[in-house]
mmCIF file of C-alpha atoms and ligand atoms in Angstrom:
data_model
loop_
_atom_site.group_PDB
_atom_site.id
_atom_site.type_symbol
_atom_site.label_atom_id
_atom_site.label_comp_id
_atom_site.label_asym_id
_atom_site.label_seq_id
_atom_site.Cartn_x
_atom_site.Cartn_y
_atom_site.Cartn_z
ATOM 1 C CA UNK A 254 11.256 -39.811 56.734
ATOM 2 C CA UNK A 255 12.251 -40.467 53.323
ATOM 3 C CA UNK A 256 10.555 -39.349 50.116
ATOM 4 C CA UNK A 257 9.534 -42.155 47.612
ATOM 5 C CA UNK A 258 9.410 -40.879 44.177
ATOM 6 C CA UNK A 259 8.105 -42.178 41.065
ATOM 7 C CA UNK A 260 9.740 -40.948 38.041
ATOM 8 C CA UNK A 261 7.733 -41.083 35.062
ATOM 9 C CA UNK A 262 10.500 -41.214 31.834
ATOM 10 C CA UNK A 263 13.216 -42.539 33.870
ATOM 11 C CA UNK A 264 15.042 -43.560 30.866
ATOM 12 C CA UNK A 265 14.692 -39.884 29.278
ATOM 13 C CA UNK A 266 17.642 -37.199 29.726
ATOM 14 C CA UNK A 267 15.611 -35.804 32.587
ATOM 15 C CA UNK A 268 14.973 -39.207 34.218
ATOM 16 C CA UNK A 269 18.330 -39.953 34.018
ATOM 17 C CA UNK A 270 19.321 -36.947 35.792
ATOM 18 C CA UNK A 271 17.096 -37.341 38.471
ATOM 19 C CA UNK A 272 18.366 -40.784 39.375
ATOM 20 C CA UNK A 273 21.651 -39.554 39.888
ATOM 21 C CA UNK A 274 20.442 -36.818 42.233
ATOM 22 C CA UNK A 275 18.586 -39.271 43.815
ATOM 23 C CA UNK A 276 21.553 -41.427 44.274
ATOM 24 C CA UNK A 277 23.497 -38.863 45.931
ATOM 25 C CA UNK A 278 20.862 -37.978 48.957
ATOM 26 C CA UNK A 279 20.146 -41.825 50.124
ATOM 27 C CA UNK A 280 19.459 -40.363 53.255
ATOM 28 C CA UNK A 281 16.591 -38.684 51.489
ATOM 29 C CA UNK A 282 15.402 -39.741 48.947
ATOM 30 C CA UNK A 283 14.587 -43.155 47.207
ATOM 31 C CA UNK A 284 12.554 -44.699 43.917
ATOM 32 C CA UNK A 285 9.608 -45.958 44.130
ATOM 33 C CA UNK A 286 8.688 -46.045 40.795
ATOM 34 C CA UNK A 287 10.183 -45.863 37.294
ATOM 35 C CA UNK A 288 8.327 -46.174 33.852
ATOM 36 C CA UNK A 289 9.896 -45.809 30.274
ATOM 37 C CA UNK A 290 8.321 -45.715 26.943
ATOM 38 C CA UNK A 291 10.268 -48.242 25.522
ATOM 39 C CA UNK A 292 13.938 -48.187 26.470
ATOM 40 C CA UNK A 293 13.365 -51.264 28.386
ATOM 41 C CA UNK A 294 17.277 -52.368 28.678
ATOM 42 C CA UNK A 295 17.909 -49.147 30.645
ATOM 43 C CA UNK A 296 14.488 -49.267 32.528
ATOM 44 C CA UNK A 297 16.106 -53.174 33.601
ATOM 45 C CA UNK A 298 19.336 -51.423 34.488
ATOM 46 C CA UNK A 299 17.635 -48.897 36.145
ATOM 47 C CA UNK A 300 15.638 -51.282 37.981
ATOM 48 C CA UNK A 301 18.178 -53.852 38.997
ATOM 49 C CA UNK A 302 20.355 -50.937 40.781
ATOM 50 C CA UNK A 303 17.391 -48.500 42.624
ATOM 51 C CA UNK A 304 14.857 -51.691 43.348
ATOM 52 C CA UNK A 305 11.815 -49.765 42.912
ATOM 53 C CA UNK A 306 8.802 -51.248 44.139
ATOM 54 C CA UNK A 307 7.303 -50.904 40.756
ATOM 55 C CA UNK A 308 8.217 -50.594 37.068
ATOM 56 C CA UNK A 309 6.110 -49.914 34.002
ATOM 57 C CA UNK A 310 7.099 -49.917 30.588
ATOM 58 C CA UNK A 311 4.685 -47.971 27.850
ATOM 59 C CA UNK A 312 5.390 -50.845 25.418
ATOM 60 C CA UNK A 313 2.959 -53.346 25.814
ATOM 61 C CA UNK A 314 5.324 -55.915 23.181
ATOM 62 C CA UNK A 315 8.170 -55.565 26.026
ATOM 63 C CA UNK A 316 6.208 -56.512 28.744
ATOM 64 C CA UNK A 317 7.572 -60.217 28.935
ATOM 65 C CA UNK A 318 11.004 -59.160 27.861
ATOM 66 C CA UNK A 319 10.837 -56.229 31.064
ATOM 67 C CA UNK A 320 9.078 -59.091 33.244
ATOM 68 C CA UNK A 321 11.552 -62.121 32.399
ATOM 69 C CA UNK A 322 14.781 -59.390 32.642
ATOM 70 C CA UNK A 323 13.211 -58.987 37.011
ATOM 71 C CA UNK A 324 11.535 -62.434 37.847
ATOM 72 C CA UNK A 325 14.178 -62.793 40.515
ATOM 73 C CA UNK A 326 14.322 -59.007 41.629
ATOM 74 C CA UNK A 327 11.020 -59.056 43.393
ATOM 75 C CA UNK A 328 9.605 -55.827 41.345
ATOM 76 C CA UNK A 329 6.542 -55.738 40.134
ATOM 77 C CA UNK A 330 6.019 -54.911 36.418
ATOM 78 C CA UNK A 331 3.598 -53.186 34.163
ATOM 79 C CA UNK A 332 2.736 -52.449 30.548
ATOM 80 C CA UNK A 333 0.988 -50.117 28.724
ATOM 81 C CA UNK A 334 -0.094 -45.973 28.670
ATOM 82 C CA UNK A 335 -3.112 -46.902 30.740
ATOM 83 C CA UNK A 336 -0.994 -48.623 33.600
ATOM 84 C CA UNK A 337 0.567 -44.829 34.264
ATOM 85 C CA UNK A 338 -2.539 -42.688 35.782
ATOM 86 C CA UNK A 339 -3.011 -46.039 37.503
ATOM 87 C CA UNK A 340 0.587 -46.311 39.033
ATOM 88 C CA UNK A 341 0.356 -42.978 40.477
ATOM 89 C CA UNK A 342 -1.835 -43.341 42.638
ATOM 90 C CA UNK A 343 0.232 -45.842 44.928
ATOM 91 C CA UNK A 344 -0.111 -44.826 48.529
ATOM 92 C CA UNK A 345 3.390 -45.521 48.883
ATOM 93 C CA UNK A 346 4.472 -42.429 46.415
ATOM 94 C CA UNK A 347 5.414 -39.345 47.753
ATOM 95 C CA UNK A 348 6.391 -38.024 44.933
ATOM 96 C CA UNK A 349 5.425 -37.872 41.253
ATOM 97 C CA UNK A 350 8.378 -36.373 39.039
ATOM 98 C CA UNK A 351 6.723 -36.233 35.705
ATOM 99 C CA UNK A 352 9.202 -36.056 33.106
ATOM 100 C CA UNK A 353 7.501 -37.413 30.439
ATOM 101 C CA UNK A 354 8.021 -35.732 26.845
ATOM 102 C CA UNK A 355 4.659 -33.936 25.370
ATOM 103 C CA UNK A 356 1.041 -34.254 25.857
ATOM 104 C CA UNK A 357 1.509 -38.198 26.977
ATOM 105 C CA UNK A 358 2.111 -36.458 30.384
ATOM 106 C CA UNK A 359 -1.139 -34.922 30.531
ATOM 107 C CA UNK A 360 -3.028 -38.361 32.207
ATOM 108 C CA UNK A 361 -0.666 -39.202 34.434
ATOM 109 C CA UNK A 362 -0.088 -35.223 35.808
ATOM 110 C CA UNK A 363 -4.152 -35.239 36.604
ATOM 111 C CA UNK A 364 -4.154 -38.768 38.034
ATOM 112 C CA UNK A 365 -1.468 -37.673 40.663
ATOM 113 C CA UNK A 366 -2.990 -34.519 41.765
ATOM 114 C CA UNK A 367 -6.347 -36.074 42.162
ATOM 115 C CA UNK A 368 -4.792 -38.728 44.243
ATOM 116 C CA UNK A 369 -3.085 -35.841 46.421
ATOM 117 C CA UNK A 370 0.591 -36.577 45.360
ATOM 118 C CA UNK A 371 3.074 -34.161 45.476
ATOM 119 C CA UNK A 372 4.232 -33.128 41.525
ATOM 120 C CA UNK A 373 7.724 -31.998 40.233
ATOM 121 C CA UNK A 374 6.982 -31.243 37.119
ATOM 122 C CA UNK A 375 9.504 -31.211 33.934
ATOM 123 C CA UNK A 376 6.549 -32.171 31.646
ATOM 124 C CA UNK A 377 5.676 -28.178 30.629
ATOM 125 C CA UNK A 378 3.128 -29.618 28.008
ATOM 126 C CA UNK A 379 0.882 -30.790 30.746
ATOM 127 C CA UNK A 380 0.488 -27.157 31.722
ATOM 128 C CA UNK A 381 0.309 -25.645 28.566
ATOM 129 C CA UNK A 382 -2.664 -28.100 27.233
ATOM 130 C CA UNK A 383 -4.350 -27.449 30.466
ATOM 131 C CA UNK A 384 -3.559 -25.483 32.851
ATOM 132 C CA UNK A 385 -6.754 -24.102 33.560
ATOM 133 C CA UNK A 386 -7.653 -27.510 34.715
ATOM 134 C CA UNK A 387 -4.704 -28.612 36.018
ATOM 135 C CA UNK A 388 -4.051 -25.772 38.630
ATOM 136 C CA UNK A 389 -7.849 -25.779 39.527
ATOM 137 C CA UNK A 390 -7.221 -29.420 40.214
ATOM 138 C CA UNK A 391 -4.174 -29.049 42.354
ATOM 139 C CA UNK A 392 -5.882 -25.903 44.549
ATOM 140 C CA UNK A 393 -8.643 -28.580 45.111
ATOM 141 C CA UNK A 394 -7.121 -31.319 46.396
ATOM 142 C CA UNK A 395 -4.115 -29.111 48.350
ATOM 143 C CA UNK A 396 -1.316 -30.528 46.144
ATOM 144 C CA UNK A 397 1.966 -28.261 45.149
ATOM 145 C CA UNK A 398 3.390 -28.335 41.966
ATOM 146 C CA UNK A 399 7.182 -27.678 41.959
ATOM 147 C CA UNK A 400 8.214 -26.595 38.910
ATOM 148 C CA UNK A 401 11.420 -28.359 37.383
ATOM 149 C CA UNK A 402 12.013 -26.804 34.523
ATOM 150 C CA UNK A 403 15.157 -24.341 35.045
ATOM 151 C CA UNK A 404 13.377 -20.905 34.020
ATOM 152 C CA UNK A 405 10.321 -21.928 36.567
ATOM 153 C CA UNK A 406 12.514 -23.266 39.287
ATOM 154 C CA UNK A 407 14.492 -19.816 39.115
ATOM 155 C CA UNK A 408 11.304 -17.708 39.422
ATOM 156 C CA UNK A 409 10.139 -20.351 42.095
ATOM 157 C CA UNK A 410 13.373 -19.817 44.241
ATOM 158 C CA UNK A 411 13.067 -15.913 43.595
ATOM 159 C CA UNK A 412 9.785 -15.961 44.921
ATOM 160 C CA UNK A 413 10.807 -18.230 48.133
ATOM 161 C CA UNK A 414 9.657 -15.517 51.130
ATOM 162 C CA UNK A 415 7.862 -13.417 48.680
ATOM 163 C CA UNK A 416 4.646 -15.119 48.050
ATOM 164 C CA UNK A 417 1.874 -13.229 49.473
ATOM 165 C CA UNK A 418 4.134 -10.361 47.316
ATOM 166 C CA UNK A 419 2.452 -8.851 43.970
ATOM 167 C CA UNK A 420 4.687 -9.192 40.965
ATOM 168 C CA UNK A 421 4.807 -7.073 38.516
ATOM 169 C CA UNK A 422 6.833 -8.831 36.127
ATOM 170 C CA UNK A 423 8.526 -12.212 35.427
ATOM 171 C CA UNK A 424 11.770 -12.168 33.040
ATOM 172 C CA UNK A 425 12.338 -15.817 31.642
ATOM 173 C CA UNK A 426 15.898 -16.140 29.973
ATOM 174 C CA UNK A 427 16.027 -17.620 26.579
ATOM 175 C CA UNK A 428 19.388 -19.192 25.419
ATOM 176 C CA UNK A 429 18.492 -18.605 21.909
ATOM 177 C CA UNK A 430 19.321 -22.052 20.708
ATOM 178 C CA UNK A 431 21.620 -22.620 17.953
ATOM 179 C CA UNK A 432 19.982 -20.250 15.719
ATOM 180 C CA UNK A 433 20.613 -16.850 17.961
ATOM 181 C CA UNK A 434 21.312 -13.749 15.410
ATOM 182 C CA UNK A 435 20.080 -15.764 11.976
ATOM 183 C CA UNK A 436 17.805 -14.789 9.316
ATOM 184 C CA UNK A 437 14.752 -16.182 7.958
ATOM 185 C CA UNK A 438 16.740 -17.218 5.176
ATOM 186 C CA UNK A 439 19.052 -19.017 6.962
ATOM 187 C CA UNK A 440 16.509 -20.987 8.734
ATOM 188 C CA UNK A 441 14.383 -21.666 5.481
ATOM 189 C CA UNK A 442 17.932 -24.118 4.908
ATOM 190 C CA UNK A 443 18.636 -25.751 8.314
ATOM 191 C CA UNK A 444 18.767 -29.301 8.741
ATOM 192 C CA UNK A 445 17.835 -31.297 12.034
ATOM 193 C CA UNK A 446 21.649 -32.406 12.921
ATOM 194 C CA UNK A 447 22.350 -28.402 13.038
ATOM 195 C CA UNK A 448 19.120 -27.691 15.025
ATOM 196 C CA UNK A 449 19.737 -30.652 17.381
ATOM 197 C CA UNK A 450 23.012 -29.139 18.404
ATOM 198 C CA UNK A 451 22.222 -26.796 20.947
ATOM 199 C CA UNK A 452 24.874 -24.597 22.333
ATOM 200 C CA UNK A 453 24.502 -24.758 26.288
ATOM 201 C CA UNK A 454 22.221 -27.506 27.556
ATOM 202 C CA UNK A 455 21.901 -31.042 26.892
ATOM 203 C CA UNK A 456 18.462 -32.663 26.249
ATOM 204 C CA UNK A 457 16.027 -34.887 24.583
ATOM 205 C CA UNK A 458 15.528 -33.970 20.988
ATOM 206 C CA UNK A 459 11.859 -32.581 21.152
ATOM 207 C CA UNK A 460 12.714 -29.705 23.729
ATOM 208 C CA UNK A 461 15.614 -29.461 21.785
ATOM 209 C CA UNK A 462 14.310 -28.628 18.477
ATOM 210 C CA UNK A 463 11.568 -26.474 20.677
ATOM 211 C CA UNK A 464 14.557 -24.668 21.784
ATOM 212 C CA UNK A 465 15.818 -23.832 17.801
ATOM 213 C CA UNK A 466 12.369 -22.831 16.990
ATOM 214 C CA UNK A 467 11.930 -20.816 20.104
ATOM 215 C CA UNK A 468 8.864 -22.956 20.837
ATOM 216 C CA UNK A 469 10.120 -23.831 24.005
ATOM 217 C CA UNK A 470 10.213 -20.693 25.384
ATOM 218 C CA UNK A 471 6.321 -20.345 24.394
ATOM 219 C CA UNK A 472 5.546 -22.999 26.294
ATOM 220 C CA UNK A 473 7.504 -21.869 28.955
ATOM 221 C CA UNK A 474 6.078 -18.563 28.979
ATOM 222 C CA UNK A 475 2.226 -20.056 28.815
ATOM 223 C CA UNK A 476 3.823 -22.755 31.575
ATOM 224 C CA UNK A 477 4.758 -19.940 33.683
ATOM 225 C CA UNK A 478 1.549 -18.224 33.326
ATOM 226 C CA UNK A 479 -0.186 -20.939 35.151
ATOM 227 C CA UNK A 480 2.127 -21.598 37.779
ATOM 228 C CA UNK A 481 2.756 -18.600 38.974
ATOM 229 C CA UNK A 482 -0.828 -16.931 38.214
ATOM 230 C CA UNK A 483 1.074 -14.285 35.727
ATOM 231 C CA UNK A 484 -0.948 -12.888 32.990
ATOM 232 C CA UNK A 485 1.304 -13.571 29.930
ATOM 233 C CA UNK A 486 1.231 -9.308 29.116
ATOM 234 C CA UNK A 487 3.377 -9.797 32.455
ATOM 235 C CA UNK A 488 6.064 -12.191 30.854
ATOM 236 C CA UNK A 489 8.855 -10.973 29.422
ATOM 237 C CA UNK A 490 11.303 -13.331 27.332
ATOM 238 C CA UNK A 491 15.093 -11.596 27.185
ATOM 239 C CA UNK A 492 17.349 -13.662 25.251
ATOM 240 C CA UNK A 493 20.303 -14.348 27.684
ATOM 241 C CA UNK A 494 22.828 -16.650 25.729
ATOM 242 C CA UNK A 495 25.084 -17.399 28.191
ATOM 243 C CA UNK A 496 22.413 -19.154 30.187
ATOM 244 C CA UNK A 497 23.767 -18.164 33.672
ATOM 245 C CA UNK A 498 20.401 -16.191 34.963
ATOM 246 C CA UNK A 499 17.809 -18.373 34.704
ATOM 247 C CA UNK A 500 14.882 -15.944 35.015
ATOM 248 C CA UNK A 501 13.796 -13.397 37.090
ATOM 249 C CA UNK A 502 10.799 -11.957 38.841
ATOM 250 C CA UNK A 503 10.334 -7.991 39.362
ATOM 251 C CA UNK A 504 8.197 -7.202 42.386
ATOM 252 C CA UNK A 505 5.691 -3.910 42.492
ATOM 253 C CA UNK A 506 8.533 -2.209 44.643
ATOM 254 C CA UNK A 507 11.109 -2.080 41.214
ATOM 255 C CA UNK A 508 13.102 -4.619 42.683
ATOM 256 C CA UNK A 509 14.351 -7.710 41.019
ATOM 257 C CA UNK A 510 15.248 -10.740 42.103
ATOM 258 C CA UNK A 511 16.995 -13.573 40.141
ATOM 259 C CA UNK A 512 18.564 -17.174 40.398
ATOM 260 C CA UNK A 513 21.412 -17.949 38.756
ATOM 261 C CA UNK A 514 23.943 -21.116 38.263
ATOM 262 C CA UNK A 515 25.650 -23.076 35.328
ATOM 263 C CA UNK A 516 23.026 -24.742 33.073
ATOM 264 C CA UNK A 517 22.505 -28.010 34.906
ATOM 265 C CA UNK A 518 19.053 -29.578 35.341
ATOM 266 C CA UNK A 519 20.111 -31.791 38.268
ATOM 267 C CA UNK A 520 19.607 -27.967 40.621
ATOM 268 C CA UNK A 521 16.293 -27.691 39.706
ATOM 269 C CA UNK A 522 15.269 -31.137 39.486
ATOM 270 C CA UNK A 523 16.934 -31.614 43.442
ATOM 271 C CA UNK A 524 15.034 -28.563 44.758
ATOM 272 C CA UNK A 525 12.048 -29.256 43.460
ATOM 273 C CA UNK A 526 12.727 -32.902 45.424
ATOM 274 C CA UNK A 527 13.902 -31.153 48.378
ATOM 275 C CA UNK A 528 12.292 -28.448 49.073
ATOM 276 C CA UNK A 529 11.764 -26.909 50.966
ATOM 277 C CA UNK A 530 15.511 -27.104 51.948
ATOM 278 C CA UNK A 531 18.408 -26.969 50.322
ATOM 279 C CA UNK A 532 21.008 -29.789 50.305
ATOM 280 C CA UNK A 533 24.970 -30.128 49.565
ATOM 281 C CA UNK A 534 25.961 -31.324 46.599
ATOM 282 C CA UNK A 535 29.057 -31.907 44.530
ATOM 283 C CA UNK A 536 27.714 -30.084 41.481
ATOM 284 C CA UNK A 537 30.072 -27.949 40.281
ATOM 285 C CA UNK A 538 29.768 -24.292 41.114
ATOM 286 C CA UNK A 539 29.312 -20.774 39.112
ATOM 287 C CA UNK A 540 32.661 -18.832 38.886
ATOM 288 C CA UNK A 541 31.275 -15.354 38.409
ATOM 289 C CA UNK A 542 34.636 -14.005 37.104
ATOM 290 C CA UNK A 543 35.203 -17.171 35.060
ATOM 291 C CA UNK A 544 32.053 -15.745 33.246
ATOM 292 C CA UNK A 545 33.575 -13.475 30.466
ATOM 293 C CA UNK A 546 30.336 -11.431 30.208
ATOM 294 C CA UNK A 547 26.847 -11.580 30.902
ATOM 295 C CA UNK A 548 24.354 -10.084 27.884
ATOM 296 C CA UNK A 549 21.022 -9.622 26.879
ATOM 297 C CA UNK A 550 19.369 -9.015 23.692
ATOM 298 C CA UNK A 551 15.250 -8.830 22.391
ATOM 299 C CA UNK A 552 14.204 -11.956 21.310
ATOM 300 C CA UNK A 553 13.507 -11.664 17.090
ATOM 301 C CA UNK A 554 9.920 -12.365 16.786
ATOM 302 C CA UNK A 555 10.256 -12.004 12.673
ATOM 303 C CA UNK A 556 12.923 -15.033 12.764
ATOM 304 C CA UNK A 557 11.503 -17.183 15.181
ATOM 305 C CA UNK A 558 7.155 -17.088 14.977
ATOM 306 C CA UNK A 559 6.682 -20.014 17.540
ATOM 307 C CA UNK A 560 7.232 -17.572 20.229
ATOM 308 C CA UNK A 561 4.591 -15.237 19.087
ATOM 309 C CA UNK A 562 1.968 -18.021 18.235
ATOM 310 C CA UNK A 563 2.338 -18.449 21.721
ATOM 311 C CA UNK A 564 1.890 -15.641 23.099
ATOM 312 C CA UNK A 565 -1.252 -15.293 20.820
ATOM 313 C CA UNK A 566 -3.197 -18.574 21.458
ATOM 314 C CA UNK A 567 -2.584 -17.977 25.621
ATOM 315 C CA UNK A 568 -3.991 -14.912 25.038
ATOM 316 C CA UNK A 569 -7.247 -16.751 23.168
ATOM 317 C CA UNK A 570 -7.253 -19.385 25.827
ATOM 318 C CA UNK A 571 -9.484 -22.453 25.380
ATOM 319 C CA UNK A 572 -8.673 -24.650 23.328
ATOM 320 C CA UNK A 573 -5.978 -22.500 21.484
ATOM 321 C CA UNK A 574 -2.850 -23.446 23.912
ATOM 322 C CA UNK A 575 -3.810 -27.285 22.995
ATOM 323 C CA UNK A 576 -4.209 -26.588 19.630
ATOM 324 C CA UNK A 577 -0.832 -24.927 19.352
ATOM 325 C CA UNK A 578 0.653 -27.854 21.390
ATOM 326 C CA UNK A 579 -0.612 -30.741 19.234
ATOM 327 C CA UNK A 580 0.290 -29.113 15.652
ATOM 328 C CA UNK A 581 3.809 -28.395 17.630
ATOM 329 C CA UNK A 582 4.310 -31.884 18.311
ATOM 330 C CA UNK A 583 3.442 -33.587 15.333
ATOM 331 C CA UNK A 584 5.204 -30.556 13.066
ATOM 332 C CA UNK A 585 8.254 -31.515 15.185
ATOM 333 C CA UNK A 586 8.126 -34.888 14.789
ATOM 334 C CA UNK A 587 7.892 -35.083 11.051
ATOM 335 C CA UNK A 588 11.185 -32.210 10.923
ATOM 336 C CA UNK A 589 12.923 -35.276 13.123
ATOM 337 C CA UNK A 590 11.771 -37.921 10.400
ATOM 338 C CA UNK A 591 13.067 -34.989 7.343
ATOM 339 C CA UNK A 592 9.634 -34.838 6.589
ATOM 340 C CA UNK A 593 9.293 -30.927 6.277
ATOM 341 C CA UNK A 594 11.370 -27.960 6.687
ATOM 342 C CA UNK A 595 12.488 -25.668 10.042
ATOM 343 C CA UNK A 596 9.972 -22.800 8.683
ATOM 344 C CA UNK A 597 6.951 -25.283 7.731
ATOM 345 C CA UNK A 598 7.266 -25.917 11.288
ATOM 346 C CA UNK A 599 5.662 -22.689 12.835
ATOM 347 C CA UNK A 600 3.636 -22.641 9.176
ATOM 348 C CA UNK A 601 1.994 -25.668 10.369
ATOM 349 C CA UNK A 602 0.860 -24.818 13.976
ATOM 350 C CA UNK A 603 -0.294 -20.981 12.311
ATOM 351 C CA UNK A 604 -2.324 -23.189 10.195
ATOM 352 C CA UNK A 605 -3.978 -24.863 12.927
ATOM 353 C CA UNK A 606 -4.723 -21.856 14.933
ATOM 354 C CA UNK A 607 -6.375 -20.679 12.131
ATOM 355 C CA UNK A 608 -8.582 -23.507 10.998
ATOM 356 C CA UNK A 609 -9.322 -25.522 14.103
ATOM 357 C CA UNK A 610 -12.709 -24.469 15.418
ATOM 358 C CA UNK A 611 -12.415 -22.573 19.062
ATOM 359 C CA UNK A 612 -13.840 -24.515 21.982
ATOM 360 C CA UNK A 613 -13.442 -24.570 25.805
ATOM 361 C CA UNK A 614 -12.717 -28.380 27.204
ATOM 362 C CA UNK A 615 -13.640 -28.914 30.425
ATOM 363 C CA UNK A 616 -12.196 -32.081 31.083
ATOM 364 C CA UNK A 617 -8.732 -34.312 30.624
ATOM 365 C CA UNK A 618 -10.455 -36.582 27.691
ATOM 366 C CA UNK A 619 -11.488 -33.147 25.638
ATOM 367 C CA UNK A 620 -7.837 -32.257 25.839
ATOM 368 C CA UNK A 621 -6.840 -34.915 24.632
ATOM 369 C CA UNK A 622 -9.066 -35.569 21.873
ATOM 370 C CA UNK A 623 -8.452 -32.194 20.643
ATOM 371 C CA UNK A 624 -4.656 -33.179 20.712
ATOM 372 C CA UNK A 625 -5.909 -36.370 18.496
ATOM 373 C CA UNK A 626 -7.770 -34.471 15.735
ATOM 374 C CA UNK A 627 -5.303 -31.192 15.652
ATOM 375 C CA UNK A 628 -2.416 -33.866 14.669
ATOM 376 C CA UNK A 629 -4.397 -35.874 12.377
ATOM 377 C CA UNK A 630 -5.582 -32.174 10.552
ATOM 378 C CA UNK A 631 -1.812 -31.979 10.318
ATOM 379 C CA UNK A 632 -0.604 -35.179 8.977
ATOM 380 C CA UNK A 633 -3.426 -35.188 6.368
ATOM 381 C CA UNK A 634 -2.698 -31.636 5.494
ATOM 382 C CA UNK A 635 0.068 -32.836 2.977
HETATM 383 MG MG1 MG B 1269 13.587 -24.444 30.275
#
């Protein structure tokens, strides 16, 4: 039986990745579904060559240019944010590999796990906004999350035989971005072409900036918490620049266990597809003596504050994790458009933390309102 996936940012880096994994295990796997935000010439390519059954394209103004581009192609096409909790819920999906950028995932995460899909999830700010409700969800209705993400997907395959085991500890490897080793007074300078050049992997520009800030691991650390059930006293970041481990888990026993590979997303984004078996591939392998050294370091909390603030508003819970998301995402956004500096950056989200009042959402909307005021609080704060 094959899988039929939907893949929600197909034109994204991730999206793009997945396709070509897809391609390669046609005995396997197929699309079902792709959606875009507004690349609609690749979402058309994309289209024309995997035949979905379905496309839909955030855009509502490309909607005729998407539709005219397929008349002949026999797919049916879609417009608009709304049409992607909707599309989901498809009986013909099997799969739902969210890979969509920010909190615009959150809608489309909860619509698939109440509708009992399957979720591969690259989209860590659906678990960071709300986890709580989000994993209570998915325990519910019976539905696994696979984690996609390469720190989760190592601690997921270190914990494959091992999960009625108590951990202790997980380790999640930080790269460091392209700011390992400077000062505060470095960063106070940097520009976004220097923090959009990151040293080992290549992605979309959010997680990338998340990745100079160190933002990304804070998400992946309050990501991790949920998944895996971890208080975040438990999780450990060790900046690993080589990128080679890709996280670890200690178990009560002392003994750790650990995944490891070259820094390429299409591993983790084919075993969260495939699991739970493992199939060949022509990706190319880890040399461990073509690795000149392997080393580890404390991540600098004093440089890079993102990582703390994270720590800190999992810790609060509520609406804290959303609140640090949202001020994230907009304070990112305006360093893309050269609106403020590298520093104002965690400034900004400390600022929200501290002003927006402390609440406990309940449901998907809450969230996402929350995400809607903390961002306007932001944008009128200059
Ligand atoms: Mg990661």
């Amino acid at each position: 039986m094959k899988r039929k996936i939907a893949i929600l940012g197909s034109t994204g880096s991730m999206g793009v990745q997945a396709l070509e994994v897809i391609e390669a295990l046609p005995e396997l796997l197929e699309v079902e579904v792709l959606t875009a935000n507004a690349n609609a010439d690749l979402l058309i390519r994309q289209a024309k060559k995997f035949r979905p059954n379905a496309v839909v394209i955030v855009r509502d103004d490309l909607y005729s240019y998407v539709k005219e581009a397929l008349w002949d192609d026999d797919i049916k096409v879609y417009a608009g944010a709304d049409a992607l909790p909707q599309i989901v819920t498809m009986d013909s999906i099997d799969i739902v590999l969210a890979t969509i950028v920010g909190v615009a995932g959150l809608k489309p995460v909860y619509s698939a796990i109440e509708a009992g899909k399957r979720v591969a999830l690259a989209n860590k700010e659906t678990l960071v906004v709300a986890g709580e409700l989000i994993t209570k969800k998915a325990s519910e209705n019976g539905v696994d999350i696979y984690p996609v993400d390469s720190e989760h997907s190592a601690i997921f395959q270190s914990l494959a035989g091992e999960f009625h085991n108590p951990i202790e500890k997980l380790i999640i490897t930080a790269s460091g971005g392209p700011f390992r080793g400077k000062s505060k007074d470095f960063l106070a300078t940097v520009k976004k072409v220097q923090a959009l050049k990151h040293p080992n992997w290549q992605m979309g520009n959010k997680i990338t900036i998340d990745s100079a800030t160190m933002m990304n691991k804070g998400l992946e650390v309050i990501e991790a918490k949920w998944l895996f059930g971890v208080p975040v006293d438990k999780i450990e970041v060790v900046v690993h620049p080589q990128s080679i481990i890709h996280s670890l888990v200690q178990f009560q026993d002392g003994a750790v266990k650990a995944q490891l590979g070259l820094p390429d997303m299409k591993l983790p984004i084919q075993y969260a597809l495939t699991y739970p078996a493992r199939f060949q591939n022509d990706f190319p392998r880890l040399s461990l003596t073509d690795c000149a050294s392997l080393t580890f370091e404390k991540p600098d909390f004093e440089a890079f504050p993102c990582l703390n603030l994270a720590y800190q508003a999992s810790k609060k819970g509520g609406n804290a994790p959303c609140v640090l998301n949202a001020a994230n995402e907009i304070s990112v956004a305006q360093f893309l458009n050269d609106e403020i500096g590298f520093l104002d950056i965690p400034r900004q989200i400390e600022y929200a933390l501290s002003v927006f009042p402390f609440s406990k959402p309940t449901t998907i909307d809450e969230y996402l309102e929350i995400d809607k005021e903390v961002k306007l609080l932001i944008a009128n704060k200059k």
